[in-house]
Amino acid sequence: MATKEPGYVYILTNPSFREDWVKIGKSSRPVDVRSKELDNTAVPLPFEVFATMKTVKYNEAEKLVHRYIERFTNLRIRNNREFFNVQPEEALEIFKEVAMLLDDAEICEVHKNGLKSVEITEPNKKKVPARSEKDGKRVWLIPYNKKYFNLKDCYDKYKEVYWTQHCRFKAGDTGYIYGSSPESAIRFKFEVEEADMPYEPFMDQDDEFVSGDTLKANATHQDSIYAHLILTGETTTRRLSLANLLERGLKSAPMGAMNLSKPETKELLEYIEENF
């Protein structure tokens, strides 16, 4: 339930941690106050604020960010803790995608040089930005984590899935679904049947394939926007493993939707299409 006063969801880094470790949490008070509270004998150096999201729905926003990370990736460093194995810049992209689902979110990026930039979502904006009618069909690469969502069984039973939409899907787009560790490989192919769909009760058919703990934490899913994906293929080939994808231009294990239709990913897309 939303509170009357705004609070914050934050991304914290720490010089004593690995560069791809962040803490993502929430606070009803200014984040600099919260970061100072965390500066204790348990950590050798103080936390640094990388970015914040200010919203009256900060409880829901934090759950959405954690849900995005946990359902489709395997990045939580330790269960029930707010530390994730992800670059702060990539966590910020997730913040921006979640902010598009809220009607009051204000993102503040705090850079190492002390400069700040503020991005405020448009009032009552509930969908990700629409694509122009001139845009052609796109090919996507999106991740999932079978620890939290059993896509294999969902595929076998329904041949479809209602996917929480955090990118500019459009009907007719196609793509591939990457399974996070321990699979660490592309496993499925899909086509977008419909996009920008508000929640409807029938979408709960997918819940039987979501782990119990994750489903309980995802009580705010009714506020999300969905895409209807038709699964058109499945593979177990190791030619589409992470190691081989990295050799063809993939920068790191997928942690969010990636548009493969760009010139710079041409070699990667051709390799995937040839080996699926």
PDB file of C-alpha atoms in Angstrom:
ATOM      1  CA  MET A   1       0.000   0.000   0.000  1.00  0.00           C
ATOM      2  CA  ALA A   2       1.343   3.406  -0.927  1.00  0.00           C
ATOM      3  CA  THR A   3       2.297   5.784   1.887  1.00  0.00           C
ATOM      4  CA  LYS A   4       1.233   9.429   1.991  1.00  0.00           C
ATOM      5  CA  GLU A   5       4.774  10.754   2.222  1.00  0.00           C
ATOM      6  CA  PRO A   6       7.413   9.909  -0.412  1.00  0.00           C
ATOM      7  CA  GLY A   7      10.311   7.646   0.379  1.00  0.00           C
ATOM      8  CA  TYR A   8      13.316   6.358  -1.503  1.00  0.00           C
ATOM      9  CA  VAL A   9      14.654   3.282  -3.230  1.00  0.00           C
ATOM     10  CA  TYR A  10      18.417   3.493  -3.491  1.00  0.00           C
ATOM     11  CA  ILE A  11      21.500   2.017  -5.118  1.00  0.00           C
ATOM     12  CA  LEU A  12      24.532   2.074  -2.833  1.00  0.00           C
ATOM     13  CA  THR A  13      28.091   1.156  -3.696  1.00  0.00           C
ATOM     14  CA  ASN A  14      31.068   0.672  -1.420  1.00  0.00           C
ATOM     15  CA  PRO A  15      34.767   1.124  -2.281  1.00  0.00           C
ATOM     16  CA  SER A  16      35.582  -1.962  -0.205  1.00  0.00           C
ATOM     17  CA  PHE A  17      33.275  -4.164  -2.312  1.00  0.00           C
ATOM     18  CA  ARG A  18      33.710  -5.495  -5.829  1.00  0.00           C
ATOM     19  CA  GLU A  19      32.808  -2.998  -8.534  1.00  0.00           C
ATOM     20  CA  ASP A  20      29.821  -5.137  -9.567  1.00  0.00           C
ATOM     21  CA  TRP A  21      28.319  -5.374  -6.078  1.00  0.00           C
ATOM     22  CA  VAL A  22      25.536  -3.012  -5.046  1.00  0.00           C
ATOM     23  CA  LYS A  23      23.037  -2.675  -2.240  1.00  0.00           C
ATOM     24  CA  ILE A  24      19.469  -1.958  -3.367  1.00  0.00           C
ATOM     25  CA  GLY A  25      17.049  -1.074  -0.600  1.00  0.00           C
ATOM     26  CA  LYS A  26      14.450   1.440   0.547  1.00  0.00           C
ATOM     27  CA  SER A  27      14.136   4.149   3.172  1.00  0.00           C
ATOM     28  CA  SER A  28      11.437   6.534   4.352  1.00  0.00           C
ATOM     29  CA  ARG A  29      14.162   9.091   5.075  1.00  0.00           C
ATOM     30  CA  PRO A  30      16.764  10.788   2.850  1.00  0.00           C
ATOM     31  CA  VAL A  31      19.222   8.229   1.548  1.00  0.00           C
ATOM     32  CA  ASP A  32      22.311  10.038   2.826  1.00  0.00           C
ATOM     33  CA  VAL A  33      20.931   9.512   6.340  1.00  0.00           C
ATOM     34  CA  ARG A  34      20.383   5.807   5.644  1.00  0.00           C
ATOM     35  CA  SER A  35      23.858   5.357   4.139  1.00  0.00           C
ATOM     36  CA  LYS A  36      25.448   6.873   7.264  1.00  0.00           C
ATOM     37  CA  GLU A  37      23.501   4.432   9.433  1.00  0.00           C
ATOM     38  CA  LEU A  38      25.049   1.583   7.469  1.00  0.00           C
ATOM     39  CA  ASP A  39      28.562   2.927   8.117  1.00  0.00           C
ATOM     40  CA  ASN A  40      29.546   0.689  11.008  1.00  0.00           C
ATOM     41  CA  THR A  41      32.228  -1.801  11.988  1.00  0.00           C
ATOM     42  CA  ALA A  42      30.779  -4.408   9.608  1.00  0.00           C
ATOM     43  CA  VAL A  43      32.187  -2.543   6.582  1.00  0.00           C
ATOM     44  CA  PRO A  44      35.684  -1.010   6.330  1.00  0.00           C
ATOM     45  CA  LEU A  45      34.612   1.999   4.223  1.00  0.00           C
ATOM     46  CA  PRO A  46      31.433   4.127   4.050  1.00  0.00           C
ATOM     47  CA  PHE A  47      28.688   3.439   1.509  1.00  0.00           C
ATOM     48  CA  GLU A  48      28.303   5.843  -1.417  1.00  0.00           C
ATOM     49  CA  VAL A  49      24.957   6.798  -2.957  1.00  0.00           C
ATOM     50  CA  PHE A  50      24.935   5.964  -6.673  1.00  0.00           C
ATOM     51  CA  ALA A  51      21.293   6.732  -7.463  1.00  0.00           C
ATOM     52  CA  THR A  52      17.898   7.130  -5.822  1.00  0.00           C
ATOM     53  CA  MET A  53      14.257   6.838  -6.835  1.00  0.00           C
ATOM     54  CA  LYS A  54      11.849   9.068  -4.926  1.00  0.00           C
ATOM     55  CA  THR A  55       8.188   8.016  -4.905  1.00  0.00           C
ATOM     56  CA  VAL A  56       5.259   7.615  -2.515  1.00  0.00           C
ATOM     57  CA  LYS A  57       5.179   4.002  -3.720  1.00  0.00           C
ATOM     58  CA  TYR A  58       8.711   3.271  -2.578  1.00  0.00           C
ATOM     59  CA  ASN A  59       7.671  -0.016  -0.932  1.00  0.00           C
ATOM     60  CA  GLU A  60       6.163  -1.245  -4.194  1.00  0.00           C
ATOM     61  CA  ALA A  61       9.048   0.170  -6.231  1.00  0.00           C
ATOM     62  CA  GLU A  62      11.635  -1.740  -4.216  1.00  0.00           C
ATOM     63  CA  LYS A  63       9.669  -4.976  -4.660  1.00  0.00           C
ATOM     64  CA  LEU A  64       9.419  -4.372  -8.406  1.00  0.00           C
ATOM     65  CA  VAL A  65      13.178  -3.790  -8.690  1.00  0.00           C
ATOM     66  CA  HIS A  66      13.951  -6.920  -6.669  1.00  0.00           C
ATOM     67  CA  ARG A  67      11.338  -8.862  -8.615  1.00  0.00           C
ATOM     68  CA  TYR A  68      12.868  -7.837 -11.930  1.00  0.00           C
ATOM     69  CA  ILE A  69      16.309  -8.945 -10.792  1.00  0.00           C
ATOM     70  CA  GLU A  70      15.246 -12.185  -9.114  1.00  0.00           C
ATOM     71  CA  ARG A  71      12.703 -13.537 -11.577  1.00  0.00           C
ATOM     72  CA  PHE A  72      14.879 -13.159 -14.630  1.00  0.00           C
ATOM     73  CA  THR A  73      18.421 -13.290 -13.261  1.00  0.00           C
ATOM     74  CA  ASN A  74      20.455 -14.959 -10.535  1.00  0.00           C
ATOM     75  CA  LEU A  75      22.214 -11.974  -9.028  1.00  0.00           C
ATOM     76  CA  ARG A  76      21.290 -11.831  -5.339  1.00  0.00           C
ATOM     77  CA  ILE A  77      24.563 -12.438  -3.523  1.00  0.00           C
ATOM     78  CA  ARG A  78      22.869 -13.992  -0.502  1.00  0.00           C
ATOM     79  CA  ASN A  79      19.244 -14.949   0.116  1.00  0.00           C
ATOM     80  CA  ASN A  80      17.137 -12.414   2.042  1.00  0.00           C
ATOM     81  CA  ARG A  81      19.823  -9.746   1.721  1.00  0.00           C
ATOM     82  CA  GLU A  82      19.734  -6.557  -0.353  1.00  0.00           C
ATOM     83  CA  PHE A  83      23.110  -7.072  -2.042  1.00  0.00           C
ATOM     84  CA  PHE A  84      23.287  -7.909  -5.742  1.00  0.00           C
ATOM     85  CA  ASN A  85      26.015  -8.912  -8.153  1.00  0.00           C
ATOM     86  CA  VAL A  86      25.304  -6.263 -10.789  1.00  0.00           C
ATOM     87  CA  GLN A  87      27.048  -3.177 -12.107  1.00  0.00           C
ATOM     88  CA  PRO A  88      25.509   0.011 -10.628  1.00  0.00           C
ATOM     89  CA  GLU A  89      24.906   1.341 -14.151  1.00  0.00           C
ATOM     90  CA  GLU A  90      22.846  -1.756 -14.982  1.00  0.00           C
ATOM     91  CA  ALA A  91      20.913  -1.437 -11.713  1.00  0.00           C
ATOM     92  CA  LEU A  92      20.162   2.156 -12.689  1.00  0.00           C
ATOM     93  CA  GLU A  93      18.682   0.993 -15.996  1.00  0.00           C
ATOM     94  CA  ILE A  94      16.340  -1.283 -14.028  1.00  0.00           C
ATOM     95  CA  PHE A  95      15.405   1.717 -11.863  1.00  0.00           C
ATOM     96  CA  LYS A  96      14.460   3.661 -14.983  1.00  0.00           C
ATOM     97  CA  GLU A  97      12.344   0.818 -16.320  1.00  0.00           C
ATOM     98  CA  VAL A  98      10.482   0.437 -13.017  1.00  0.00           C
ATOM     99  CA  ALA A  99       9.987   4.219 -12.807  1.00  0.00           C
ATOM    100  CA  MET A 100       8.061   4.075 -16.082  1.00  0.00           C
ATOM    101  CA  LEU A 101       5.420   1.969 -14.296  1.00  0.00           C
ATOM    102  CA  LEU A 102       4.831   4.586 -11.590  1.00  0.00           C
ATOM    103  CA  ASP A 103       3.109   7.944 -11.798  1.00  0.00           C
ATOM    104  CA  ASP A 104       5.374  10.046  -9.580  1.00  0.00           C
ATOM    105  CA  ALA A 105       8.863   8.527  -9.687  1.00  0.00           C
ATOM    106  CA  GLU A 106      11.827  10.890  -9.648  1.00  0.00           C
ATOM    107  CA  ILE A 107      15.264   9.418 -10.312  1.00  0.00           C
ATOM    108  CA  CYS A 108      18.371  11.203  -9.128  1.00  0.00           C
ATOM    109  CA  GLU A 109      21.735  10.014 -10.420  1.00  0.00           C
ATOM    110  CA  VAL A 110      24.644  10.881  -8.146  1.00  0.00           C
ATOM    111  CA  HIS A 111      27.908  10.732 -10.057  1.00  0.00           C
ATOM    112  CA  LYS A 112      31.402  10.313  -8.680  1.00  0.00           C
ATOM    113  CA  ASN A 113      32.268  13.875  -9.669  1.00  0.00           C
ATOM    114  CA  GLY A 114      29.453  15.175  -7.503  1.00  0.00           C
ATOM    115  CA  LEU A 115      27.178  16.223 -10.364  1.00  0.00           C
ATOM    116  CA  LYS A 116      23.529  15.244 -10.303  1.00  0.00           C
ATOM    117  CA  SER A 117      20.916  14.786 -12.978  1.00  0.00           C
ATOM    118  CA  VAL A 118      17.221  14.379 -12.342  1.00  0.00           C
ATOM    119  CA  GLU A 119      14.714  12.476 -14.444  1.00  0.00           C
ATOM    120  CA  ILE A 120      11.014  12.680 -13.651  1.00  0.00           C
ATOM    121  CA  THR A 121       8.511  10.384 -15.289  1.00  0.00           C
ATOM    122  CA  GLU A 122       5.540  11.955 -17.044  1.00  0.00           C
ATOM    123  CA  PRO A 123       2.407  12.182 -14.855  1.00  0.00           C
ATOM    124  CA  ASN A 124       0.260   9.058 -14.849  1.00  0.00           C
ATOM    125  CA  LYS A 125       2.563   7.333 -17.330  1.00  0.00           C
ATOM    126  CA  LYS A 126       1.831   3.618 -16.978  1.00  0.00           C
ATOM    127  CA  LYS A 127       3.516   2.213 -20.078  1.00  0.00           C
ATOM    128  CA  VAL A 128       7.025   2.124 -21.404  1.00  0.00           C
ATOM    129  CA  PRO A 129       7.529   4.701 -24.191  1.00  0.00           C
ATOM    130  CA  ALA A 130       5.690   3.811 -27.399  1.00  0.00           C
ATOM    131  CA  ARG A 131       7.636   3.035 -30.536  1.00  0.00           C
ATOM    132  CA  SER A 132       7.034   4.864 -33.771  1.00  0.00           C
ATOM    133  CA  GLU A 133       4.928   3.142 -36.418  1.00  0.00           C
ATOM    134  CA  LYS A 134       7.958   3.539 -38.697  1.00  0.00           C
ATOM    135  CA  ASP A 135       9.998   1.251 -36.480  1.00  0.00           C
ATOM    136  CA  GLY A 136      10.563  -2.169 -37.956  1.00  0.00           C
ATOM    137  CA  LYS A 137      10.251  -5.427 -36.069  1.00  0.00           C
ATOM    138  CA  ARG A 138      12.938  -6.001 -33.472  1.00  0.00           C
ATOM    139  CA  VAL A 139      14.713  -9.101 -32.192  1.00  0.00           C
ATOM    140  CA  TRP A 140      15.274  -9.228 -28.442  1.00  0.00           C
ATOM    141  CA  LEU A 141      17.365 -11.160 -25.956  1.00  0.00           C
ATOM    142  CA  ILE A 142      15.759 -11.400 -22.509  1.00  0.00           C
ATOM    143  CA  PRO A 143      16.822 -13.347 -19.392  1.00  0.00           C
ATOM    144  CA  TYR A 144      15.012 -15.559 -16.908  1.00  0.00           C
ATOM    145  CA  ASN A 145      16.090 -17.595 -13.887  1.00  0.00           C
ATOM    146  CA  LYS A 146      14.635 -21.081 -13.492  1.00  0.00           C
ATOM    147  CA  LYS A 147      15.282 -20.904  -9.735  1.00  0.00           C
ATOM    148  CA  TYR A 148      12.419 -18.397  -9.549  1.00  0.00           C
ATOM    149  CA  PHE A 149      10.374 -19.180 -12.658  1.00  0.00           C
ATOM    150  CA  ASN A 150       9.992 -22.613 -14.277  1.00  0.00           C
ATOM    151  CA  LEU A 151       9.703 -21.490 -17.895  1.00  0.00           C
ATOM    152  CA  LYS A 152      10.260 -25.038 -19.177  1.00  0.00           C
ATOM    153  CA  ASP A 153       7.084 -26.353 -17.518  1.00  0.00           C
ATOM    154  CA  CYS A 154       5.164 -23.237 -18.527  1.00  0.00           C
ATOM    155  CA  TYR A 155       6.294 -23.823 -22.116  1.00  0.00           C
ATOM    156  CA  ASP A 156       5.249 -27.474 -22.036  1.00  0.00           C
ATOM    157  CA  LYS A 157       1.801 -26.683 -20.666  1.00  0.00           C
ATOM    158  CA  TYR A 158       0.803 -23.426 -22.358  1.00  0.00           C
ATOM    159  CA  LYS A 159       3.349 -22.604 -25.094  1.00  0.00           C
ATOM    160  CA  GLU A 160       2.889 -18.990 -23.959  1.00  0.00           C
ATOM    161  CA  VAL A 161       3.787 -16.683 -21.103  1.00  0.00           C
ATOM    162  CA  TYR A 162       2.660 -13.281 -19.859  1.00  0.00           C
ATOM    163  CA  TRP A 163       5.956 -11.485 -19.408  1.00  0.00           C
ATOM    164  CA  THR A 164       6.411  -8.443 -17.189  1.00  0.00           C
ATOM    165  CA  GLN A 165       7.264  -5.766 -19.735  1.00  0.00           C
ATOM    166  CA  HIS A 166      10.197  -3.465 -19.029  1.00  0.00           C
ATOM    167  CA  CYS A 167      11.133  -2.587 -22.598  1.00  0.00           C
ATOM    168  CA  ARG A 168       9.578  -1.393 -25.859  1.00  0.00           C
ATOM    169  CA  PHE A 169       8.083  -4.636 -27.107  1.00  0.00           C
ATOM    170  CA  LYS A 170       5.783  -4.410 -30.110  1.00  0.00           C
ATOM    171  CA  ALA A 171       3.476  -7.050 -31.576  1.00  0.00           C
ATOM    172  CA  GLY A 172       5.381  -9.013 -34.197  1.00  0.00           C
ATOM    173  CA  ASP A 173       8.771  -8.672 -32.510  1.00  0.00           C
ATOM    174  CA  THR A 174      10.703 -11.885 -31.967  1.00  0.00           C
ATOM    175  CA  GLY A 175      13.492 -12.890 -29.658  1.00  0.00           C
ATOM    176  CA  TYR A 176      15.373 -15.378 -27.551  1.00  0.00           C
ATOM    177  CA  ILE A 177      15.254 -16.163 -23.841  1.00  0.00           C
ATOM    178  CA  TYR A 178      18.511 -16.674 -21.960  1.00  0.00           C
ATOM    179  CA  GLY A 179      18.548 -18.906 -18.884  1.00  0.00           C
ATOM    180  CA  SER A 180      20.707 -17.522 -16.075  1.00  0.00           C
ATOM    181  CA  SER A 181      23.111 -19.686 -14.064  1.00  0.00           C
ATOM    182  CA  PRO A 182      23.230 -22.655 -13.793  1.00  0.00           C
ATOM    183  CA  GLU A 183      21.920 -22.878 -17.379  1.00  0.00           C
ATOM    184  CA  SER A 184      23.938 -19.890 -18.653  1.00  0.00           C
ATOM    185  CA  ALA A 185      22.690 -20.328 -22.212  1.00  0.00           C
ATOM    186  CA  ILE A 186      19.886 -19.368 -24.592  1.00  0.00           C
ATOM    187  CA  ARG A 187      17.017 -21.822 -24.164  1.00  0.00           C
ATOM    188  CA  PHE A 188      13.867 -20.524 -25.880  1.00  0.00           C
ATOM    189  CA  LYS A 189      12.656 -18.534 -28.873  1.00  0.00           C
ATOM    190  CA  PHE A 190       9.522 -16.375 -28.818  1.00  0.00           C
ATOM    191  CA  GLU A 191       7.266 -14.028 -30.749  1.00  0.00           C
ATOM    192  CA  VAL A 192       5.438 -11.066 -29.236  1.00  0.00           C
ATOM    193  CA  GLU A 193       1.705 -11.609 -29.771  1.00  0.00           C
ATOM    194  CA  GLU A 194       0.657  -8.436 -27.928  1.00  0.00           C
ATOM    195  CA  ALA A 195       2.401  -5.730 -25.877  1.00  0.00           C
ATOM    196  CA  ASP A 196       1.585  -2.959 -23.373  1.00  0.00           C
ATOM    197  CA  MET A 197      -1.102  -5.086 -21.707  1.00  0.00           C
ATOM    198  CA  PRO A 198      -2.493  -4.051 -18.313  1.00  0.00           C
ATOM    199  CA  TYR A 199      -2.835  -6.803 -15.741  1.00  0.00           C
ATOM    200  CA  GLU A 200      -5.804  -9.158 -16.116  1.00  0.00           C
ATOM    201  CA  PRO A 201      -6.637 -12.045 -13.744  1.00  0.00           C
ATOM    202  CA  PHE A 202      -6.183 -14.663 -16.467  1.00  0.00           C
ATOM    203  CA  MET A 203      -2.468 -13.815 -16.518  1.00  0.00           C
ATOM    204  CA  ASP A 204      -2.175 -15.514 -13.131  1.00  0.00           C
ATOM    205  CA  GLN A 205      -1.948 -18.842 -14.971  1.00  0.00           C
ATOM    206  CA  ASP A 206       1.813 -18.319 -14.956  1.00  0.00           C
ATOM    207  CA  ASP A 207       1.912 -18.104 -11.147  1.00  0.00           C
ATOM    208  CA  GLU A 208       1.941 -21.875 -10.753  1.00  0.00           C
ATOM    209  CA  PHE A 209       5.450 -21.828 -12.224  1.00  0.00           C
ATOM    210  CA  VAL A 210       6.789 -19.069  -9.956  1.00  0.00           C
ATOM    211  CA  SER A 211       8.550 -20.107  -6.749  1.00  0.00           C
ATOM    212  CA  GLY A 212       6.451 -19.599  -3.629  1.00  0.00           C
ATOM    213  CA  ASP A 213       8.763 -17.102  -1.940  1.00  0.00           C
ATOM    214  CA  THR A 214       9.069 -15.022  -5.079  1.00  0.00           C
ATOM    215  CA  LEU A 215       5.306 -15.045  -5.692  1.00  0.00           C
ATOM    216  CA  LYS A 216       4.652 -13.891  -2.131  1.00  0.00           C
ATOM    217  CA  ALA A 217       7.100 -11.012  -2.568  1.00  0.00           C
ATOM    218  CA  ASN A 218       5.495 -10.015  -5.870  1.00  0.00           C
ATOM    219  CA  ALA A 219       2.113  -8.927  -4.547  1.00  0.00           C
ATOM    220  CA  THR A 220       2.321  -5.704  -6.591  1.00  0.00           C
ATOM    221  CA  HIS A 221       2.289  -7.467  -9.965  1.00  0.00           C
ATOM    222  CA  GLN A 222      -1.158  -6.032 -10.747  1.00  0.00           C
ATOM    223  CA  ASP A 223       0.532  -2.658 -11.268  1.00  0.00           C
ATOM    224  CA  SER A 224       2.810  -4.019 -13.990  1.00  0.00           C
ATOM    225  CA  ILE A 225       2.506  -3.925 -17.767  1.00  0.00           C
ATOM    226  CA  TYR A 226       2.695  -7.239 -19.636  1.00  0.00           C
ATOM    227  CA  ALA A 227       3.584  -8.661 -23.018  1.00  0.00           C
ATOM    228  CA  HIS A 228       2.002 -11.850 -24.351  1.00  0.00           C
ATOM    229  CA  LEU A 229       4.835 -14.040 -25.640  1.00  0.00           C
ATOM    230  CA  ILE A 230       4.245 -17.130 -27.774  1.00  0.00           C
ATOM    231  CA  LEU A 231       7.109 -19.589 -27.285  1.00  0.00           C
ATOM    232  CA  THR A 232       8.095 -20.859 -30.723  1.00  0.00           C
ATOM    233  CA  GLY A 233      11.097 -23.025 -29.970  1.00  0.00           C
ATOM    234  CA  GLU A 234      13.329 -24.645 -27.382  1.00  0.00           C
ATOM    235  CA  THR A 235      16.957 -25.767 -27.518  1.00  0.00           C
ATOM    236  CA  THR A 236      19.532 -27.396 -25.274  1.00  0.00           C
ATOM    237  CA  THR A 237      22.548 -26.755 -27.499  1.00  0.00           C
ATOM    238  CA  ARG A 238      25.732 -25.615 -25.760  1.00  0.00           C
ATOM    239  CA  ARG A 239      26.641 -23.589 -28.842  1.00  0.00           C
ATOM    240  CA  LEU A 240      24.469 -20.853 -27.346  1.00  0.00           C
ATOM    241  CA  SER A 241      26.226 -20.916 -23.968  1.00  0.00           C
ATOM    242  CA  LEU A 242      27.389 -17.712 -22.344  1.00  0.00           C
ATOM    243  CA  ALA A 243      31.019 -18.410 -23.214  1.00  0.00           C
ATOM    244  CA  ASN A 244      30.209 -18.664 -26.936  1.00  0.00           C
ATOM    245  CA  LEU A 245      27.948 -15.602 -26.840  1.00  0.00           C
ATOM    246  CA  LEU A 246      30.709 -13.554 -25.216  1.00  0.00           C
ATOM    247  CA  GLU A 247      33.042 -14.489 -28.056  1.00  0.00           C
ATOM    248  CA  ARG A 248      30.473 -13.095 -30.541  1.00  0.00           C
ATOM    249  CA  GLY A 249      30.129  -9.685 -28.951  1.00  0.00           C
ATOM    250  CA  LEU A 250      27.874 -10.087 -25.906  1.00  0.00           C
ATOM    251  CA  LYS A 251      29.308  -7.857 -23.171  1.00  0.00           C
ATOM    252  CA  SER A 252      28.123  -9.825 -20.133  1.00  0.00           C
ATOM    253  CA  ALA A 253      25.414 -12.224 -18.978  1.00  0.00           C
ATOM    254  CA  PRO A 254      22.028 -10.673 -19.882  1.00  0.00           C
ATOM    255  CA  MET A 255      20.417  -8.843 -16.953  1.00  0.00           C
ATOM    256  CA  GLY A 256      17.670  -7.043 -18.854  1.00  0.00           C
ATOM    257  CA  ALA A 257      16.086  -6.867 -22.285  1.00  0.00           C
ATOM    258  CA  MET A 258      18.613  -6.348 -25.079  1.00  0.00           C
ATOM    259  CA  ASN A 259      17.722  -5.176 -28.584  1.00  0.00           C
ATOM    260  CA  LEU A 260      19.667  -7.413 -31.002  1.00  0.00           C
ATOM    261  CA  SER A 261      18.528  -5.487 -34.099  1.00  0.00           C
ATOM    262  CA  LYS A 262      21.267  -2.877 -33.818  1.00  0.00           C
ATOM    263  CA  PRO A 263      24.258  -2.830 -36.204  1.00  0.00           C
ATOM    264  CA  GLU A 264      26.705  -3.441 -33.349  1.00  0.00           C
ATOM    265  CA  THR A 265      25.015  -6.764 -32.471  1.00  0.00           C
ATOM    266  CA  LYS A 266      24.725  -8.056 -36.046  1.00  0.00           C
ATOM    267  CA  GLU A 267      27.396 -10.753 -35.596  1.00  0.00           C
ATOM    268  CA  LEU A 268      25.855 -11.908 -32.327  1.00  0.00           C
ATOM    269  CA  LEU A 269      22.355 -12.137 -33.805  1.00  0.00           C
ATOM    270  CA  GLU A 270      23.575 -14.023 -36.871  1.00  0.00           C
ATOM    271  CA  TYR A 271      25.381 -16.522 -34.638  1.00  0.00           C
ATOM    272  CA  ILE A 272      22.263 -17.072 -32.504  1.00  0.00           C
ATOM    273  CA  GLU A 273      20.018 -17.538 -35.548  1.00  0.00           C
ATOM    274  CA  GLU A 274      22.433 -20.011 -37.135  1.00  0.00           C
ATOM    275  CA  ASN A 275      22.767 -22.146 -34.012  1.00  0.00           C
ATOM    276  CA  PHE A 276      19.318 -22.136 -32.423  1.00  0.00           C
TER     277      PHE A 276
END
